[in-house]
Coordinates of C-alpha atoms and ligand atoms in Angstrom, one line a residue:
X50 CA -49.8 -162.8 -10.6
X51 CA -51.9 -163.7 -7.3
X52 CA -55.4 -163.7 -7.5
X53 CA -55.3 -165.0 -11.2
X54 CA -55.4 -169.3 -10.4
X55 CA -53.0 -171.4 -13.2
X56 CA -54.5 -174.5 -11.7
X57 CA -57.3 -176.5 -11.2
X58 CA -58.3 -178.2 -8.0
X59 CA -58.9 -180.7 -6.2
X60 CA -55.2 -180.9 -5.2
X61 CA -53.7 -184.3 -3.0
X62 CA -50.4 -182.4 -1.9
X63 CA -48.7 -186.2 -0.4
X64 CA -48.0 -189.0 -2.8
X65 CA -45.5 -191.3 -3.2
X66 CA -44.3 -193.2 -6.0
X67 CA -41.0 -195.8 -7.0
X68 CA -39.0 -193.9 -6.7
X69 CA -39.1 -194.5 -3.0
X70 CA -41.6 -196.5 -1.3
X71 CA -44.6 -196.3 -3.3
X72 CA -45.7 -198.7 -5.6
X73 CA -46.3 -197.1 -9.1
X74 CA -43.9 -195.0 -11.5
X75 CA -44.0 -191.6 -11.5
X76 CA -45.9 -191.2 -14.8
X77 CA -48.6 -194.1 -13.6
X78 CA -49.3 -191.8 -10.5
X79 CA -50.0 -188.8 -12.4
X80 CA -52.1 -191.2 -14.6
X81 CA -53.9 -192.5 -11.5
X82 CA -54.4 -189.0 -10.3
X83 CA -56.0 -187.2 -13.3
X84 CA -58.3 -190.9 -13.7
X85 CA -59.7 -190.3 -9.8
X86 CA -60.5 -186.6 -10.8
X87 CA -57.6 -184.4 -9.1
X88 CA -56.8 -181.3 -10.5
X89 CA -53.8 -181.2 -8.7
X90 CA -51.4 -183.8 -7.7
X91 CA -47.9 -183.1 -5.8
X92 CA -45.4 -185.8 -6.2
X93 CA -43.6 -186.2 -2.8
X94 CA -41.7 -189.3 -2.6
X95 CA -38.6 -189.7 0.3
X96 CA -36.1 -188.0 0.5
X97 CA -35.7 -187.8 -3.3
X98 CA -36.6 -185.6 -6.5
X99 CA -35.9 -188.4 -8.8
X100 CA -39.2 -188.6 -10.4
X101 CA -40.1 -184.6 -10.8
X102 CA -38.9 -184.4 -14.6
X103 CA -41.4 -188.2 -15.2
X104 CA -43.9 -186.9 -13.4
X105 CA -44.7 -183.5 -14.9
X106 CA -44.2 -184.6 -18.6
X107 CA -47.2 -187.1 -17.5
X108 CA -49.3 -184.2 -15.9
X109 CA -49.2 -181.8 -19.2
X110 CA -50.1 -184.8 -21.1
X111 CA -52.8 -185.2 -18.4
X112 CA -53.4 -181.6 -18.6
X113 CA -53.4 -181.2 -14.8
X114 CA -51.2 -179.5 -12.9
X115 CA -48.2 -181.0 -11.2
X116 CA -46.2 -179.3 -7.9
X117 CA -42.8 -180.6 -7.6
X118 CA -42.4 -181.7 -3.6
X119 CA -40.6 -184.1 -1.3
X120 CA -40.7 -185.4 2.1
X121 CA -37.6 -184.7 4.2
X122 CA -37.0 -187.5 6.6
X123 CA -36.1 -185.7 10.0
X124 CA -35.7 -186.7 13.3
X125 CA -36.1 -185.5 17.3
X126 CA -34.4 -188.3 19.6
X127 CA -36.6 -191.7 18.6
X128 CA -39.1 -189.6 17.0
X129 CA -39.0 -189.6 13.3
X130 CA -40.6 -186.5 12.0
X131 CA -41.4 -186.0 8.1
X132 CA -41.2 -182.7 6.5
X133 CA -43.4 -182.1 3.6
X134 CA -41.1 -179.5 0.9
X135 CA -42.9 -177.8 -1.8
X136 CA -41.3 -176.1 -4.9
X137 CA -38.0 -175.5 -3.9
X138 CA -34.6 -175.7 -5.8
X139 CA -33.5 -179.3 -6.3
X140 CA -30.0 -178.5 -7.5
X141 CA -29.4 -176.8 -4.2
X142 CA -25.9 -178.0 -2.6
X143 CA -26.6 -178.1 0.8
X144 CA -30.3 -180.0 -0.3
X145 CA -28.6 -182.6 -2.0
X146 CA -26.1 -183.5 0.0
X147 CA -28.0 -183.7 3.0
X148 CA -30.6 -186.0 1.1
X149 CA -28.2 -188.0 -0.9
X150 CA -26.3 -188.8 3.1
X151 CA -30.0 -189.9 4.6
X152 CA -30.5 -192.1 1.4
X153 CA -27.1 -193.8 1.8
X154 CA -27.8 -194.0 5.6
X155 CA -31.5 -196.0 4.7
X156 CA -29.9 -198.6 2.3
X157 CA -27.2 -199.5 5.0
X158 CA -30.1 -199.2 7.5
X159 CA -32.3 -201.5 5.5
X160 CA -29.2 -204.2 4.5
X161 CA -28.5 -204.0 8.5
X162 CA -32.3 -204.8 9.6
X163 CA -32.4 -207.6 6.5
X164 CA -29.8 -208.9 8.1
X165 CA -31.1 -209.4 11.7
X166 CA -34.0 -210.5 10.2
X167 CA -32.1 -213.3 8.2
X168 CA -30.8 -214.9 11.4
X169 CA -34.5 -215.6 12.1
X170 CA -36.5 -215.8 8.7
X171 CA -35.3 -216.9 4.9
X172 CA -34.7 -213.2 3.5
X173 CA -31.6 -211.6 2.0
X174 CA -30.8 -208.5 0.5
X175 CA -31.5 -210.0 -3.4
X176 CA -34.6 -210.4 -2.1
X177 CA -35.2 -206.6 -1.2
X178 CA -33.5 -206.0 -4.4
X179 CA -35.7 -207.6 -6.4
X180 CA -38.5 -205.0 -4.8
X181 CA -36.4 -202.2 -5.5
X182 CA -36.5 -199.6 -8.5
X183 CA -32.8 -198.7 -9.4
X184 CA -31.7 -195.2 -7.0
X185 CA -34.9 -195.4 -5.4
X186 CA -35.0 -194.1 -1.8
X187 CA -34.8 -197.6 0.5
X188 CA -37.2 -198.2 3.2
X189 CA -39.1 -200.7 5.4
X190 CA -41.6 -200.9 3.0
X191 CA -39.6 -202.7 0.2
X192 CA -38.1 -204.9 3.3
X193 CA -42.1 -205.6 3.7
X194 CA -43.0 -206.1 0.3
X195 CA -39.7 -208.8 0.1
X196 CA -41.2 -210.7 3.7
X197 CA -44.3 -210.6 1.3
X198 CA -42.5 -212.0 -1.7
X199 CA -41.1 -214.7 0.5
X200 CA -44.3 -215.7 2.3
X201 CA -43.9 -214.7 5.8
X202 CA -46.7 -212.1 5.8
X203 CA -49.7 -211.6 4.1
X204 CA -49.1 -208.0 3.0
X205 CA -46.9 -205.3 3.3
X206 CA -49.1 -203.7 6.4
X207 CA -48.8 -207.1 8.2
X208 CA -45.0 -206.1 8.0
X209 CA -45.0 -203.1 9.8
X210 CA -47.1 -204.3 12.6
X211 CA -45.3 -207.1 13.1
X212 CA -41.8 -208.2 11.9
X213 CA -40.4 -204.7 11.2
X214 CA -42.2 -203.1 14.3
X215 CA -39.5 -201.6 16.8
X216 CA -40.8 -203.6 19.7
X217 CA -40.1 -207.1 17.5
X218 CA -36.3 -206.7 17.2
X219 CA -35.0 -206.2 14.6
X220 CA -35.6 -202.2 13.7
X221 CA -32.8 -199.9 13.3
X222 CA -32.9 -195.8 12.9
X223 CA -31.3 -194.4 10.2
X224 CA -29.7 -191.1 9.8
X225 CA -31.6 -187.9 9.8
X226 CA -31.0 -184.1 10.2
X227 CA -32.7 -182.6 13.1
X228 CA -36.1 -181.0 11.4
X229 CA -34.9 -177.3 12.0
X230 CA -32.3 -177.8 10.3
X231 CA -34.9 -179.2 7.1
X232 CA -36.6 -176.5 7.1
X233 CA -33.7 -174.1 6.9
X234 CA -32.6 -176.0 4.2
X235 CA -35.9 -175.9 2.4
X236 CA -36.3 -172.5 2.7
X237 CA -32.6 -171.6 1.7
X238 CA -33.5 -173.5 -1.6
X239 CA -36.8 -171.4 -1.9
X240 CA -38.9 -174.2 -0.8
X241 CA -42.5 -174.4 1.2
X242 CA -42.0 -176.4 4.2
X243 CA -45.0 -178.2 5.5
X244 CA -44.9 -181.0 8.5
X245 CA -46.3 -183.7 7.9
X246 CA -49.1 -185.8 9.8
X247 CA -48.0 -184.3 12.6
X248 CA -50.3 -185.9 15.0
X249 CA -49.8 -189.3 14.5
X250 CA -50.0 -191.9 17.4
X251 CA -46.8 -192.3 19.0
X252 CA -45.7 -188.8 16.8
X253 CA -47.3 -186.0 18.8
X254 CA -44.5 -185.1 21.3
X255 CA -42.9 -183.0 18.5
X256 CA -46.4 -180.8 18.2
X257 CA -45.5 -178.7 21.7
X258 CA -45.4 -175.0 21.2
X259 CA -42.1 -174.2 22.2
X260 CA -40.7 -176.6 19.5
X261 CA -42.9 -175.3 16.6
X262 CA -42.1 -171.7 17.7
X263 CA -38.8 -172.5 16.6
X264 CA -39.4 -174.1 13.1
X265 CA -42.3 -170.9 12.3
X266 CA -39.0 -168.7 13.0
X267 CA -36.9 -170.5 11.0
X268 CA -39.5 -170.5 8.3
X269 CA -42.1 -173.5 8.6
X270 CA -44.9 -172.5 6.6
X271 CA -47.9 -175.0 7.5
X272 CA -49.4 -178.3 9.1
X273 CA -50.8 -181.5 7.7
X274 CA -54.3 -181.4 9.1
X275 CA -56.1 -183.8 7.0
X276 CA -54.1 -187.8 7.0
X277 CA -55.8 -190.7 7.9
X278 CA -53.1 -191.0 10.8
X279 CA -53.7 -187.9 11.9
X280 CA -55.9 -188.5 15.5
X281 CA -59.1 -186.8 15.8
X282 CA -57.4 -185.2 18.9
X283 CA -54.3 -184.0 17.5
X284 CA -56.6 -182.3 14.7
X285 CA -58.2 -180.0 17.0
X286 CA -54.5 -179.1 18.9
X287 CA -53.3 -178.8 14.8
X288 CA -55.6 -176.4 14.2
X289 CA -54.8 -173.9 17.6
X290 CA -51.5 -174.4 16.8
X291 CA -52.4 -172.9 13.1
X292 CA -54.1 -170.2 14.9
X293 CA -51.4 -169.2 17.5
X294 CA -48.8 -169.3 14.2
X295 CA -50.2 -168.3 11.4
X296 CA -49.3 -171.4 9.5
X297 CA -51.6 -172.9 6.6
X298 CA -53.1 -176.2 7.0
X299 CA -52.9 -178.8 4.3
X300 CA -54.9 -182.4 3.4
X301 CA -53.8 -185.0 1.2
X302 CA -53.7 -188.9 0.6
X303 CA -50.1 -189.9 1.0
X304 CA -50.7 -192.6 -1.4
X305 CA -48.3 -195.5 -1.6
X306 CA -49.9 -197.3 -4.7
X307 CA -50.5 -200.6 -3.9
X308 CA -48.2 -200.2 -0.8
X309 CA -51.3 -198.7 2.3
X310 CA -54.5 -198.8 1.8
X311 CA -54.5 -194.6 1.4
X312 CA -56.1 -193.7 -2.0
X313 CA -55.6 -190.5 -3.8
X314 CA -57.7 -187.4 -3.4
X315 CA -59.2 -189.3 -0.2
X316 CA -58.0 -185.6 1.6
X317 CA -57.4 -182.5 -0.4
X318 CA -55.9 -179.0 0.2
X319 CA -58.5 -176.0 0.1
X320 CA -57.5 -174.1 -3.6
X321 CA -56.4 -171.3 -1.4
X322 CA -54.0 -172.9 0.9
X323 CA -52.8 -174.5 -2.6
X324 CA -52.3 -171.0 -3.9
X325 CA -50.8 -169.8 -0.7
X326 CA -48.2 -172.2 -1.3
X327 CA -47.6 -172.0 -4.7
X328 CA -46.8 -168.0 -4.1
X329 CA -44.1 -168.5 -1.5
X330 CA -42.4 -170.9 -3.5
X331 CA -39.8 -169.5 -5.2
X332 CA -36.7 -172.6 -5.7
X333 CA -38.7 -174.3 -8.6
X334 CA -42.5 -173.8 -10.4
X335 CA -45.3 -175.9 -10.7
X336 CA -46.0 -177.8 -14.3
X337 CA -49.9 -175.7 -14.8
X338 CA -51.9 -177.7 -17.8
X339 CA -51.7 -176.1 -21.1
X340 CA -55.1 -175.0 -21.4
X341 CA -54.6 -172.3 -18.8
X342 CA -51.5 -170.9 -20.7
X343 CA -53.6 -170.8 -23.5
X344 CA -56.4 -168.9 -20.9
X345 CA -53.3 -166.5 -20.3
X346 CA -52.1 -165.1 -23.7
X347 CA -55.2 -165.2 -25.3
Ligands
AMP189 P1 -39.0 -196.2 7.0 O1 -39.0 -194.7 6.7 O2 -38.1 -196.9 6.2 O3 -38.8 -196.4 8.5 O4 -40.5 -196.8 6.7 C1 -41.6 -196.1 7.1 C2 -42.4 -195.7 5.9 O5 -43.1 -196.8 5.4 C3 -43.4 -194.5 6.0 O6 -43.0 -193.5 5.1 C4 -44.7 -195.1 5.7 O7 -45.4 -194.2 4.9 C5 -44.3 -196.2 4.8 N1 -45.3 -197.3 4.6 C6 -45.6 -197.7 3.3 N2 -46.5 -198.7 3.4 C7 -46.8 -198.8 4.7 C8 -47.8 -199.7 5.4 N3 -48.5 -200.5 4.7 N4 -47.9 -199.5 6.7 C9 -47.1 -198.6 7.4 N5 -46.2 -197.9 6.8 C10 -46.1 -197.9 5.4
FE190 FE1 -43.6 -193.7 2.7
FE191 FE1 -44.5 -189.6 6.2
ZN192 ZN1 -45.5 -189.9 3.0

């Protein structure tokens, strides 16, 4: 089956939608996505695969092809480090359970930092609510959008540098597994995992080689290379560290919707390093547009 392509690029591998922090539903993302010209659009909202089934009903009637994904919220110490999972089995026991504890842990994390911030500013959790889809995965950024709501900031990015920035008081962590342990789970559930802008300002202690020579062992498959947050220092050390490993390197928007100013398809994945990906999977398949089945049996 390799060498023959199902899909079509350009393919943004990092989006998020409501059913965690982004702003739009799954089904207007995919919308969004085929409008700006993407081929290929992975859905990979927080710690959830709520919106898989919306999304890829959207991207046949799009007729572009949709990779089922999420990002794993991990952690090292302070450091919160985001695994990218591609394709892998979402009924998996161990998978869910793990994800279903780190959601419960944000929501009590968010209801604890709303209320800190209550002492100081008119907020409550309604309030948060009311920027909330129904199971979606909680996070600062629907804190943000309520501190919006409310009138204490301008925007949701005036949030995060000020009110719900860790030096200002009132952050608190949340639970998350250590990241070798996500990315034995991802690939226990057939999955593709893939760190995410891993050289971030503030995230580049976790990029030493000692550290990633354990996650390549325990089956880390690639590197987010191209992310707006990704310095143009920690691109060049990225792309060694591919070298020394062997691991693919990916690009991609991680839109928000309204949420960051990130658009979609303003980085994309080489159709190659898509492919890559897509043949290692092996928990779940990617949603190709009927025209190429059609390309197929006849
Ligand atoms: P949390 O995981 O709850 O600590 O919140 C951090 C998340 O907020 C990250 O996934 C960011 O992608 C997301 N986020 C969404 N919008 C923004 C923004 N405007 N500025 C910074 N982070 C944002
Ligand atoms: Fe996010
Ligand atoms: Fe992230
Ligand atoms: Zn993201």
């Amino acid at each position: 089956m390799s060498g023959d392509m199902l899909f079509r690029g350009p393919s943004d591998l990092h989006t998020h939608s409501r059913v965690s922090d982004g702003t739009e539903s799954p089904s207007q993302l995919v919308r969004e996505a085929a409008a700006s010209g993407l081929g290929a659009v992975a859905l990979t909202d927080h710690d959830s695969t709520a919106g898989w089934h919306e999304a890829a009903g959207e991207a046949q009637k799009q007729n572009i092809t949709f990779i089922p994904g999420m990002e794993f919220s991990t952690r090292v110490g302070y450091k919160s480090v985001h695994l990218l999972a591609y394709l892998f089995d979402p009924t998996s026991a161990e998978l869910v359970a793990e994800t279903a504890r780190i959601r419960e842990s944000r929501l009590k994390r968010a209801e604890s930092i709303v209320r800190r911030i209550g002492a100081d500013y008119a907020l409550d959790w309604d309030d948060v609510l009311a920027q909330t889809t129904p199971g979606a995965t909680v996070g600062r950024p629907h804190i943000a959008d309520a501190l919006v709501a409310r009138g204490h900031v301008p925007t949701r990015s005036d949030a995060f540098t000020g009110i719900l920035h860790p030096r200002n008081g009132y952050y608190m962590p949340h639970y998350a597994p250590d990241p070798l342990r996500a990315v034995s789970l991802v690939r226990s559930a057939g999955g593709v995992p893939v760190i995410a802008h891993p050289a971030t300002r503030g995230r580049d202690a976790m990029v030493d080689e000692e550290s990633l020579r354990k996650l390549v062992d325990a089956g880390l498959f690639g590197l987010e290379l191209e992310h707006r947050e990704n310095t143009a220092d920690g691109k060049v050390r990225l792309r060694e560290l591919a070298d020394t490993f062997g691991l693919v390197l990916t690009g991609s928007s991680d839109y928000h919707g309204a949420g960051k100013p990130n658009r979609l398809g303003e980085n994309t994945t080489p159709d190659g390093v898509v492919q890559a990906i897509i043949d290692e999977g092996t928990g779940s398949q990617p949603v190709y547009p009927v025209a190429s089945d059609e390309k197929l049996s006849g």
